[in-house]
Amino acid sequence: MSRFIINQLGENRDEYFNAAIPPIFSNSNFLFSNVEDMRTAMNEINKPFYTRGTNPTTKILEKKIAALEKTESAIALSSGMAAISTAVLSQIKSKEHMICVKSPYSGTEKLFNEIIPKYGIELSYIDGKDPNNFTKKIRNNTKVIYLESPNSWTWDIQDLEEISKIAKKNKIVTIIDNSYASPINCNPASWGIDIVIHSLTKYIGGHANAMGGIICSSNDIINEIYESEFKLLGGVLSPFHSWLFINGLRTLKIRMDYISESTPKVVRFMEQNKNVKEVIYPHSEKFDQKELVKKYLKKPSGQFSIILNTESEKKIEDFCNKLCNKNNSFRMAASWGGHESLIFPELVRYNIESKYYSETDLLAKNYIRFYIGLEDTDEIIKDISEALDTI
């Protein structure tokens, strides 16, 4: 089924000269010759009228990802943060309350700490590992529960089915960032989650060449977002980037399969190295939520964190610099999900002037986030081994 979705769904090739790849509809306007046709286009979400609303190239992408996520519909936006902010603001208003798992993605955390309070929205962070913690924080005005499973850096898993039951009982909308797993490895809507978000920039694009986000949900929720927050906040995805994401989808399953075999091998190597104090990875034998991993994550993904067995800033920096020299597999970068293996050392967020990157909760300096790409696994392990020898 996924092969059909990735290669066929939404691609009505007879409409564009049977081209193997959908064209890029880069136009802003769509033209009409009579009043009735224009009125029809204005009324229907799937009819192209103006690219800030509907674009044919983007619509193909939306159909494919909605199907992969097993939701009725989807809206693509200009970034993962555009998707997160649009989805959240569509479900909550002033004087209402929302719950979020602790330690979400740093951009999400800053949105919730700095922007959301300006609208008079109340927020509670909780440890999401225990579903009872959600019940304890629910108020009469709680409208949204926001999840990341696994969450960023510490990779805590949430019990989606149990949380969904709690939310539905209390008429609360659940939203999840599912970027870590991709729609290949987890489908939260199947467990009752209302809104599923992805950073398209990550696995779905897969080539570090485009930025975007997507919201997947029911027809009713997507139509409401489309008519209000989506059009008015203006986070429109470029048709060119939509086209790149469609092409990225072609190899998504193949890439995820490779990463699911490669990453556990790298993790096992690092767990046995004396210079690594701890490896935090959902598919590690040492991970403390194995049952939830088995229930919700079909295969391993490519991200994990390590804690180096040193607190020396110089040794941490030397390790990172050695690992990322020009002859090695790794580089340092903010994002992940592409073909290239990457690290993000927590150390870089210390002693910087950028409010965006420094004014969120910091982990210890010896934390490093890893992403394993598509390089040869043995070469990746060799590069890591040589860098660890510097400690």
mmCIF file of C-alpha atoms in Angstrom:
data_model
loop_
_atom_site.group_PDB
_atom_site.id
_atom_site.type_symbol
_atom_site.label_atom_id
_atom_site.label_comp_id
_atom_site.label_asym_id
_atom_site.label_seq_id
_atom_site.Cartn_x
_atom_site.Cartn_y
_atom_site.Cartn_z
ATOM 1 C CA MET A 1 0.000 0.000 0.000
ATOM 2 C CA SER A 2 2.778 2.476 0.908
ATOM 3 C CA ARG A 3 4.398 1.834 -2.487
ATOM 4 C CA PHE A 4 1.152 2.914 -4.224
ATOM 5 C CA ILE A 5 0.856 6.017 -2.022
ATOM 6 C CA ILE A 6 4.454 7.056 -2.624
ATOM 7 C CA ASN A 7 4.510 6.424 -6.383
ATOM 8 C CA GLN A 8 0.925 6.779 -7.602
ATOM 9 C CA LEU A 9 -1.610 8.425 -5.273
ATOM 10 C CA GLY A 10 -2.720 11.899 -6.364
ATOM 11 C CA GLU A 11 -0.740 11.793 -9.599
ATOM 12 C CA ASN A 12 -3.290 12.145 -12.375
ATOM 13 C CA ARG A 13 -0.682 11.998 -15.131
ATOM 14 C CA ASP A 14 -3.180 12.373 -17.965
ATOM 15 C CA GLU A 15 -3.679 15.944 -16.714
ATOM 16 C CA TYR A 16 -0.008 16.817 -17.340
ATOM 17 C CA PHE A 17 1.014 14.998 -20.536
ATOM 18 C CA ASN A 18 1.755 11.676 -18.737
ATOM 19 C CA ALA A 19 4.956 13.125 -17.271
ATOM 20 C CA ALA A 20 6.659 10.725 -14.848
ATOM 21 C CA ILE A 21 7.143 13.527 -12.304
ATOM 22 C CA PRO A 22 4.377 16.033 -11.449
ATOM 23 C CA PRO A 23 5.040 19.555 -12.724
ATOM 24 C CA ILE A 24 5.734 22.548 -10.507
ATOM 25 C CA PHE A 25 2.761 24.904 -10.591
ATOM 26 C CA SER A 26 4.706 27.986 -9.575
ATOM 27 C CA ASN A 27 1.955 30.474 -10.403
ATOM 28 C CA SER A 28 0.318 32.552 -7.690
ATOM 29 C CA ASN A 29 -2.976 33.074 -9.531
ATOM 30 C CA PHE A 30 -5.430 30.732 -11.272
ATOM 31 C CA LEU A 31 -7.544 32.305 -14.007
ATOM 32 C CA PHE A 32 -11.279 32.038 -14.712
ATOM 33 C CA SER A 33 -13.494 32.966 -17.656
ATOM 34 C CA ASN A 34 -16.860 33.083 -15.899
ATOM 35 C CA VAL A 35 -18.321 33.958 -12.530
ATOM 36 C CA GLU A 36 -19.599 30.464 -11.682
ATOM 37 C CA ASP A 37 -16.206 28.801 -12.140
ATOM 38 C CA MET A 38 -14.542 31.413 -9.954
ATOM 39 C CA ARG A 39 -17.231 31.043 -7.287
ATOM 40 C CA THR A 40 -16.795 27.251 -7.302
ATOM 41 C CA ALA A 41 -13.035 27.558 -6.855
ATOM 42 C CA MET A 42 -13.516 29.935 -3.937
ATOM 43 C CA ASN A 43 -15.895 27.502 -2.228
ATOM 44 C CA GLU A 44 -13.960 24.248 -2.534
ATOM 45 C CA ILE A 45 -10.770 23.470 -0.610
ATOM 46 C CA ASN A 46 -9.399 21.229 -3.373
ATOM 47 C CA LYS A 47 -9.937 23.691 -6.235
ATOM 48 C CA PRO A 48 -6.957 25.911 -7.134
ATOM 49 C CA PHE A 49 -7.877 29.567 -6.650
ATOM 50 C CA TYR A 50 -4.809 31.264 -5.180
ATOM 51 C CA THR A 51 -1.592 29.519 -4.116
ATOM 52 C CA ARG A 52 -1.848 30.894 -0.570
ATOM 53 C CA GLY A 53 -4.801 28.512 -0.341
ATOM 54 C CA THR A 54 -4.509 25.573 -2.742
ATOM 55 C CA ASN A 55 -1.782 24.668 -5.216
ATOM 56 C CA PRO A 56 -1.913 21.558 -7.463
ATOM 57 C CA THR A 57 1.682 20.496 -6.762
ATOM 58 C CA THR A 58 1.241 20.916 -3.025
ATOM 59 C CA LYS A 59 -2.096 19.104 -3.125
ATOM 60 C CA ILE A 60 -0.394 15.955 -4.471
ATOM 61 C CA LEU A 61 2.046 16.061 -1.549
ATOM 62 C CA GLU A 62 -0.776 16.559 0.964
ATOM 63 C CA LYS A 63 -2.758 13.589 -0.361
ATOM 64 C CA LYS A 64 0.249 11.297 -0.135
ATOM 65 C CA ILE A 65 1.234 12.182 3.422
ATOM 66 C CA ALA A 66 -2.359 12.096 4.691
ATOM 67 C CA ALA A 67 -2.628 8.573 3.292
ATOM 68 C CA LEU A 68 0.702 7.510 4.805
ATOM 69 C CA GLU A 69 -0.452 8.872 8.189
ATOM 70 C CA LYS A 70 -3.872 7.200 7.806
ATOM 71 C CA THR A 71 -5.698 10.512 8.215
ATOM 72 C CA GLU A 72 -8.429 11.952 6.014
ATOM 73 C CA SER A 73 -6.631 15.116 4.972
ATOM 74 C CA ALA A 74 -3.551 17.316 5.377
ATOM 75 C CA ILE A 75 -2.264 20.865 4.908
ATOM 76 C CA ALA A 76 1.380 21.564 4.015
ATOM 77 C CA LEU A 77 3.120 24.700 5.312
ATOM 78 C CA SER A 78 6.415 26.530 4.943
ATOM 79 C CA SER A 79 8.211 24.949 7.927
ATOM 80 C CA GLY A 80 7.754 22.557 10.798
ATOM 81 C CA MET A 81 7.321 25.532 13.141
ATOM 82 C CA ALA A 82 4.632 26.970 10.845
ATOM 83 C CA ALA A 83 2.785 23.654 11.130
ATOM 84 C CA ILE A 84 3.165 23.537 14.932
ATOM 85 C CA SER A 85 2.101 27.138 15.561
ATOM 86 C CA THR A 86 -0.800 26.976 13.079
ATOM 87 C CA ALA A 87 -2.112 23.713 14.505
ATOM 88 C CA VAL A 88 -1.908 24.837 18.132
ATOM 89 C CA LEU A 89 -3.409 28.289 17.553
ATOM 90 C CA SER A 90 -6.287 26.710 15.643
ATOM 91 C CA GLN A 91 -7.369 24.733 18.710
ATOM 92 C CA ILE A 92 -7.013 27.153 21.613
ATOM 93 C CA LYS A 93 -7.767 30.743 22.544
ATOM 94 C CA SER A 94 -7.323 33.277 25.318
ATOM 95 C CA LYS A 95 -8.164 32.137 28.880
ATOM 96 C CA GLU A 96 -7.852 28.478 27.927
ATOM 97 C CA HIS A 97 -5.238 25.973 29.087
ATOM 98 C CA MET A 98 -2.971 23.466 27.365
ATOM 99 C CA ILE A 99 -0.644 20.680 28.514
ATOM 100 C CA CYS A 100 2.720 19.888 26.918
ATOM 101 C CA VAL A 101 5.295 17.186 27.578
ATOM 102 C CA LYS A 102 8.489 18.537 29.099
ATOM 103 C CA SER A 103 11.600 19.054 26.955
ATOM 104 C CA PRO A 104 9.966 19.382 23.535
ATOM 105 C CA TYR A 105 11.849 20.597 20.473
ATOM 106 C CA SER A 106 13.519 23.916 21.344
ATOM 107 C CA GLY A 107 11.489 25.905 18.799
ATOM 108 C CA THR A 108 8.271 24.480 20.213
ATOM 109 C CA GLU A 109 9.408 25.295 23.734
ATOM 110 C CA LYS A 110 10.129 28.912 22.804
ATOM 111 C CA LEU A 111 6.765 29.218 21.032
ATOM 112 C CA PHE A 112 4.998 27.966 24.144
ATOM 113 C CA ASN A 113 7.051 30.039 26.582
ATOM 114 C CA GLU A 114 7.221 33.339 24.685
ATOM 115 C CA ILE A 115 4.387 33.584 22.136
ATOM 116 C CA ILE A 116 1.515 31.527 23.534
ATOM 117 C CA PRO A 117 1.378 33.470 26.869
ATOM 118 C CA LYS A 118 0.970 36.751 24.940
ATOM 119 C CA TYR A 119 -2.462 35.490 23.870
ATOM 120 C CA GLY A 120 -3.546 34.794 27.443
ATOM 121 C CA ILE A 121 -3.174 31.022 27.061
ATOM 122 C CA GLU A 122 -2.104 29.063 30.135
ATOM 123 C CA LEU A 123 0.409 26.218 29.845
ATOM 124 C CA SER A 124 1.528 23.299 32.021
ATOM 125 C CA TYR A 125 4.570 21.102 31.322
ATOM 126 C CA ILE A 126 4.544 17.532 32.590
ATOM 127 C CA ASP A 127 6.563 14.339 32.528
ATOM 128 C CA GLY A 128 4.697 12.540 29.744
ATOM 129 C CA LYS A 129 6.000 9.073 30.577
ATOM 130 C CA ASP A 130 3.113 8.495 33.011
ATOM 131 C CA PRO A 131 -0.408 9.032 31.551
ATOM 132 C CA ASN A 132 -1.697 9.814 35.045
ATOM 133 C CA ASN A 133 0.320 13.038 34.958
ATOM 134 C CA PHE A 134 -1.979 14.319 32.209
ATOM 135 C CA THR A 135 -5.083 13.562 34.270
ATOM 136 C CA LYS A 136 -3.629 15.433 37.248
ATOM 137 C CA LYS A 137 -3.061 18.616 35.203
ATOM 138 C CA ILE A 138 -6.406 18.754 33.392
ATOM 139 C CA ARG A 139 -8.547 21.774 34.253
ATOM 140 C CA ASN A 140 -12.053 22.769 33.232
ATOM 141 C CA ASN A 141 -10.539 25.025 30.556
ATOM 142 C CA THR A 142 -7.929 22.563 29.196
ATOM 143 C CA LYS A 143 -8.341 22.338 25.414
ATOM 144 C CA VAL A 144 -5.068 20.906 24.016
ATOM 145 C CA ILE A 145 -2.570 18.191 24.923
ATOM 146 C CA TYR A 146 0.672 18.520 22.955
ATOM 147 C CA LEU A 147 2.924 15.474 22.546
ATOM 148 C CA GLU A 148 6.308 14.548 21.123
ATOM 149 C CA SER A 149 6.894 10.817 21.204
ATOM 150 C CA PRO A 150 9.789 10.363 21.474
ATOM 151 C CA ASN A 151 10.569 13.882 22.633
ATOM 152 C CA SER A 152 13.733 15.726 21.699
ATOM 153 C CA TRP A 153 17.151 14.724 23.076
ATOM 154 C CA THR A 154 15.961 12.476 25.947
ATOM 155 C CA TRP A 155 13.590 10.437 23.721
ATOM 156 C CA ASP A 156 10.875 9.844 26.318
ATOM 157 C CA ILE A 157 7.941 7.855 24.902
ATOM 158 C CA GLN A 158 4.297 8.628 25.671
ATOM 159 C CA ASP A 159 1.495 6.058 25.758
ATOM 160 C CA LEU A 160 -0.529 7.504 22.887
ATOM 161 C CA GLU A 161 -3.521 5.204 23.253
ATOM 162 C CA GLU A 162 -3.981 5.895 26.961
ATOM 163 C CA ILE A 163 -3.448 9.642 26.584
ATOM 164 C CA SER A 164 -5.932 9.725 23.702
ATOM 165 C CA LYS A 165 -8.563 8.026 25.884
ATOM 166 C CA ILE A 166 -7.972 10.541 28.680
ATOM 167 C CA ALA A 167 -8.228 13.444 26.222
ATOM 168 C CA LYS A 168 -11.404 12.231 24.534
ATOM 169 C CA LYS A 169 -13.068 11.635 27.886
ATOM 170 C CA ASN A 170 -12.379 15.291 28.725
ATOM 171 C CA LYS A 171 -13.082 16.655 25.208
ATOM 172 C CA ILE A 172 -9.467 17.740 24.727
ATOM 173 C CA VAL A 173 -7.724 17.846 21.331
ATOM 174 C CA THR A 174 -4.442 15.908 21.087
ATOM 175 C CA ILE A 175 -1.596 17.111 18.860
ATOM 176 C CA ILE A 176 1.671 15.258 18.236
ATOM 177 C CA ASP A 177 4.930 16.045 16.470
ATOM 178 C CA ASN A 178 5.678 12.717 14.727
ATOM 179 C CA SER A 179 8.847 13.836 12.934
ATOM 180 C CA TYR A 180 11.157 11.444 14.830
ATOM 181 C CA ALA A 181 9.420 8.294 13.599
ATOM 182 C CA SER A 182 8.211 9.432 10.161
ATOM 183 C CA PRO A 183 4.855 8.141 8.851
ATOM 184 C CA ILE A 184 6.658 4.916 7.924
ATOM 185 C CA ASN A 185 7.392 3.928 11.537
ATOM 186 C CA CYS A 186 4.478 5.369 13.537
ATOM 187 C CA ASN A 187 0.896 6.441 12.782
ATOM 188 C CA PRO A 188 -0.469 8.230 15.883
ATOM 189 C CA ALA A 189 -3.941 8.703 14.370
ATOM 190 C CA SER A 190 -4.360 4.928 14.553
ATOM 191 C CA TRP A 191 -4.099 5.289 18.340
ATOM 192 C CA GLY A 192 -6.652 8.108 18.537
ATOM 193 C CA ILE A 193 -4.434 11.206 18.266
ATOM 194 C CA ASP A 194 -6.377 14.036 16.604
ATOM 195 C CA ILE A 195 -3.660 16.053 14.830
ATOM 196 C CA VAL A 196 -0.329 14.732 13.549
ATOM 197 C CA ILE A 197 2.477 17.139 12.586
ATOM 198 C CA HIS A 198 5.682 16.576 10.642
ATOM 199 C CA SER A 199 8.645 18.692 9.816
ATOM 200 C CA LEU A 200 8.852 17.845 6.112
ATOM 201 C CA THR A 201 12.395 19.182 6.257
ATOM 202 C CA LYS A 202 13.492 16.005 8.029
ATOM 203 C CA TYR A 203 12.908 12.420 6.820
ATOM 204 C CA ILE A 204 10.205 13.179 4.259
ATOM 205 C CA GLY A 205 12.433 15.559 2.299
ATOM 206 C CA GLY A 206 15.473 13.485 3.095
ATOM 207 C CA HIS A 207 18.037 15.496 1.125
ATOM 208 C CA ALA A 208 18.553 18.691 3.180
ATOM 209 C CA ASN A 209 17.364 20.771 0.236
ATOM 210 C CA ALA A 210 13.904 22.042 1.256
ATOM 211 C CA MET A 211 12.016 23.321 4.280
ATOM 212 C CA GLY A 212 8.395 22.614 5.128
ATOM 213 C CA GLY A 213 5.861 21.238 7.580
ATOM 214 C CA ILE A 214 2.522 19.444 7.420
ATOM 215 C CA ILE A 215 -0.619 19.021 9.546
ATOM 216 C CA CYS A 216 -2.550 15.750 9.160
ATOM 217 C CA SER A 217 -6.026 15.240 10.622
ATOM 218 C CA SER A 218 -9.716 14.688 9.899
ATOM 219 C CA ASN A 219 -11.495 16.528 7.094
ATOM 220 C CA ASP A 220 -13.405 18.638 9.635
ATOM 221 C CA ILE A 221 -10.290 19.805 11.498
ATOM 222 C CA ILE A 222 -8.272 20.437 8.332
ATOM 223 C CA ASN A 223 -11.123 22.368 6.711
ATOM 224 C CA GLU A 224 -11.446 24.596 9.787
ATOM 225 C CA ILE A 225 -7.695 25.277 9.840
ATOM 226 C CA TYR A 226 -7.698 25.921 6.083
ATOM 227 C CA GLU A 227 -10.447 28.544 6.295
ATOM 228 C CA SER A 228 -8.836 30.438 9.157
ATOM 229 C CA GLU A 229 -5.315 30.065 10.595
ATOM 230 C CA PHE A 230 -3.737 28.516 7.492
ATOM 231 C CA LYS A 231 -4.832 31.277 5.115
ATOM 232 C CA LEU A 232 -4.521 34.143 7.574
ATOM 233 C CA LEU A 233 -1.158 33.333 9.159
ATOM 234 C CA GLY A 234 0.231 32.827 5.659
ATOM 235 C CA GLY A 235 2.706 29.989 6.171
ATOM 236 C CA VAL A 236 2.332 28.852 2.568
ATOM 237 C CA LEU A 237 4.680 26.170 1.240
ATOM 238 C CA SER A 238 6.551 26.957 -1.973
ATOM 239 C CA PRO A 239 5.322 24.751 -4.864
ATOM 240 C CA PHE A 240 8.979 24.083 -5.716
ATOM 241 C CA HIS A 241 9.569 22.730 -2.216
ATOM 242 C CA SER A 242 6.377 20.662 -2.506
ATOM 243 C CA TRP A 243 7.851 19.130 -5.664
ATOM 244 C CA LEU A 244 11.127 18.383 -3.863
ATOM 245 C CA PHE A 245 9.213 16.708 -1.028
ATOM 246 C CA ILE A 246 7.261 14.558 -3.500
ATOM 247 C CA ASN A 247 10.585 13.413 -4.922
ATOM 248 C CA GLY A 248 11.911 12.829 -1.403
ATOM 249 C CA LEU A 249 8.913 10.615 -0.653
ATOM 250 C CA ARG A 250 9.917 8.260 -3.480
ATOM 251 C CA THR A 251 12.820 6.924 -1.425
ATOM 252 C CA LEU A 252 11.439 7.435 2.100
ATOM 253 C CA LYS A 253 10.819 3.773 2.886
ATOM 254 C CA ILE A 254 14.175 2.680 1.438
ATOM 255 C CA ARG A 255 16.022 5.322 3.458
ATOM 256 C CA MET A 256 14.161 4.486 6.671
ATOM 257 C CA ASP A 257 14.897 0.784 6.191
ATOM 258 C CA TYR A 258 18.620 1.492 5.801
ATOM 259 C CA ILE A 259 18.703 3.799 8.809
ATOM 260 C CA SER A 260 16.797 1.237 10.901
ATOM 261 C CA GLU A 261 19.567 -1.293 10.292
ATOM 262 C CA SER A 262 22.535 1.063 10.519
ATOM 263 C CA THR A 263 21.703 3.114 13.625
ATOM 264 C CA PRO A 264 21.351 0.227 16.142
ATOM 265 C CA LYS A 265 24.806 -1.025 15.072
ATOM 266 C CA VAL A 266 26.294 2.398 15.797
ATOM 267 C CA VAL A 267 24.481 2.561 19.136
ATOM 268 C CA ARG A 268 25.722 -0.878 20.215
ATOM 269 C CA PHE A 269 29.294 0.149 19.410
ATOM 270 C CA MET A 270 29.023 3.340 21.442
ATOM 271 C CA GLU A 271 27.426 1.573 24.412
ATOM 272 C CA GLN A 272 30.548 -0.582 24.687
ATOM 273 C CA ASN A 273 33.006 2.319 24.566
ATOM 274 C CA LYS A 274 34.483 3.434 27.895
ATOM 275 C CA ASN A 275 34.467 7.092 26.816
ATOM 276 C CA VAL A 276 30.680 7.101 26.460
ATOM 277 C CA LYS A 277 28.892 7.366 29.793
ATOM 278 C CA GLU A 278 25.398 6.703 28.400
ATOM 279 C CA VAL A 279 23.562 6.280 25.101
ATOM 280 C CA ILE A 280 19.885 7.278 25.044
ATOM 281 C CA TYR A 281 18.075 5.506 22.199
ATOM 282 C CA PRO A 282 14.537 4.101 22.135
ATOM 283 C CA HIS A 283 15.638 0.873 20.439
ATOM 284 C CA SER A 284 18.551 0.252 22.782
ATOM 285 C CA GLU A 285 18.341 -2.845 24.978
ATOM 286 C CA LYS A 286 19.031 -0.510 27.906
ATOM 287 C CA PHE A 287 16.096 1.851 27.188
ATOM 288 C CA ASP A 288 13.600 1.906 30.057
ATOM 289 C CA GLN A 289 10.366 2.037 28.003
ATOM 290 C CA LYS A 290 10.766 -1.047 25.828
ATOM 291 C CA GLU A 291 7.072 -2.010 25.874
ATOM 292 C CA LEU A 292 5.955 1.380 24.547
ATOM 293 C CA VAL A 293 8.698 1.337 21.908
ATOM 294 C CA LYS A 294 7.489 -2.080 20.750
ATOM 295 C CA LYS A 295 3.871 -0.884 20.708
ATOM 296 C CA TYR A 296 4.310 2.382 18.826
ATOM 297 C CA LEU A 297 7.550 2.365 16.814
ATOM 298 C CA LYS A 298 7.599 -0.186 13.991
ATOM 299 C CA LYS A 299 11.349 0.095 13.351
ATOM 300 C CA PRO A 300 14.339 2.015 14.743
ATOM 301 C CA SER A 301 14.937 5.589 13.600
ATOM 302 C CA GLY A 302 18.194 7.487 13.195
ATOM 303 C CA GLN A 303 18.405 9.815 16.200
ATOM 304 C CA PHE A 304 19.896 9.228 19.622
ATOM 305 C CA SER A 305 21.812 11.129 22.284
ATOM 306 C CA ILE A 306 25.019 10.327 24.087
ATOM 307 C CA ILE A 307 26.559 11.580 27.318
ATOM 308 C CA LEU A 308 30.323 11.634 27.033
ATOM 309 C CA ASN A 309 32.303 10.280 29.955
ATOM 310 C CA THR A 310 33.960 13.640 30.607
ATOM 311 C CA GLU A 311 32.905 17.087 31.762
ATOM 312 C CA SER A 312 35.948 18.801 30.292
ATOM 313 C CA GLU A 313 34.825 21.396 27.755
ATOM 314 C CA LYS A 314 38.102 21.042 25.891
ATOM 315 C CA LYS A 315 37.766 17.270 25.563
ATOM 316 C CA ILE A 316 34.127 17.582 24.444
ATOM 317 C CA GLU A 317 35.076 20.189 21.864
ATOM 318 C CA ASP A 318 38.081 18.165 20.680
ATOM 319 C CA PHE A 319 35.837 15.109 20.220
ATOM 320 C CA CYS A 320 33.309 17.076 18.157
ATOM 321 C CA ASN A 321 35.976 18.750 16.034
ATOM 322 C CA LYS A 322 37.755 15.449 15.392
ATOM 323 C CA LEU A 323 34.501 13.689 14.479
ATOM 324 C CA CYS A 324 33.477 16.438 12.078
ATOM 325 C CA ASN A 325 36.738 17.104 10.266
ATOM 326 C CA LYS A 326 36.552 17.250 6.475
ATOM 327 C CA ASN A 327 37.625 13.645 5.934
ATOM 328 C CA ASN A 328 34.935 12.117 8.147
ATOM 329 C CA SER A 329 31.289 11.126 7.761
ATOM 330 C CA PHE A 330 29.894 13.652 10.261
ATOM 331 C CA ARG A 331 29.192 17.369 10.331
ATOM 332 C CA MET A 332 27.569 19.614 12.936
ATOM 333 C CA ALA A 333 24.156 21.065 12.083
ATOM 334 C CA ALA A 334 20.850 22.188 13.573
ATOM 335 C CA SER A 335 18.563 19.887 11.623
ATOM 336 C CA TRP A 336 18.575 16.176 10.701
ATOM 337 C CA GLY A 337 16.767 13.627 8.533
ATOM 338 C CA GLY A 338 18.818 14.016 5.349
ATOM 339 C CA HIS A 339 21.412 11.792 3.717
ATOM 340 C CA GLU A 340 24.273 13.106 5.859
ATOM 341 C CA SER A 341 25.217 12.010 9.401
ATOM 342 C CA LEU A 342 25.129 14.887 11.886
ATOM 343 C CA ILE A 343 25.722 15.857 15.486
ATOM 344 C CA PHE A 344 24.413 18.727 17.594
ATOM 345 C CA PRO A 345 26.616 19.238 20.682
ATOM 346 C CA GLU A 346 24.727 20.807 23.575
ATOM 347 C CA LEU A 347 27.994 22.607 24.357
ATOM 348 C CA VAL A 348 27.417 25.040 21.472
ATOM 349 C CA ARG A 349 24.340 26.472 23.169
ATOM 350 C CA TYR A 350 26.453 27.678 26.103
ATOM 351 C CA ASN A 351 28.102 31.123 26.090
ATOM 352 C CA ILE A 352 26.307 32.458 23.027
ATOM 353 C CA GLU A 353 24.371 35.703 22.595
ATOM 354 C CA SER A 354 21.519 34.252 20.518
ATOM 355 C CA LYS A 355 18.364 34.356 22.628
ATOM 356 C CA TYR A 356 16.714 31.823 20.344
ATOM 357 C CA TYR A 357 19.278 29.110 21.012
ATOM 358 C CA SER A 358 20.324 29.916 24.582
ATOM 359 C CA GLU A 359 17.096 30.837 26.366
ATOM 360 C CA THR A 360 15.633 27.346 26.678
ATOM 361 C CA ASP A 361 16.418 24.703 29.269
ATOM 362 C CA LEU A 362 19.974 23.481 28.765
ATOM 363 C CA LEU A 363 21.207 19.942 29.231
ATOM 364 C CA ALA A 364 24.695 19.174 30.552
ATOM 365 C CA LYS A 365 27.549 20.176 28.253
ATOM 366 C CA ASN A 366 28.531 16.560 27.582
ATOM 367 C CA TYR A 367 25.221 15.757 25.862
ATOM 368 C CA ILE A 368 25.472 15.312 22.087
ATOM 369 C CA ARG A 369 22.568 14.528 19.737
ATOM 370 C CA PHE A 370 23.435 12.157 16.899
ATOM 371 C CA TYR A 371 21.684 11.552 13.603
ATOM 372 C CA ILE A 372 22.831 8.611 11.476
ATOM 373 C CA GLY A 373 22.489 9.148 7.737
ATOM 374 C CA LEU A 374 23.149 7.008 4.694
ATOM 375 C CA GLU A 375 26.915 6.632 4.803
ATOM 376 C CA ASP A 376 28.557 3.213 5.128
ATOM 377 C CA THR A 377 27.959 1.949 8.674
ATOM 378 C CA ASP A 378 31.492 0.675 9.164
ATOM 379 C CA GLU A 379 32.904 4.042 8.113
ATOM 380 C CA ILE A 380 30.605 5.821 10.576
ATOM 381 C CA ILE A 381 31.752 3.572 13.422
ATOM 382 C CA LYS A 382 35.404 4.025 12.441
ATOM 383 C CA ASP A 383 35.053 7.831 12.495
ATOM 384 C CA ILE A 384 33.320 7.767 15.893
ATOM 385 C CA SER A 385 35.927 5.381 17.325
ATOM 386 C CA GLU A 386 38.819 7.602 16.267
ATOM 387 C CA ALA A 387 37.132 10.691 17.699
ATOM 388 C CA LEU A 388 36.410 8.953 21.017
ATOM 389 C CA ASP A 389 40.099 8.153 21.318
ATOM 390 C CA THR A 390 40.741 11.888 21.819
ATOM 391 C CA ILE A 391 38.973 11.838 25.215
#
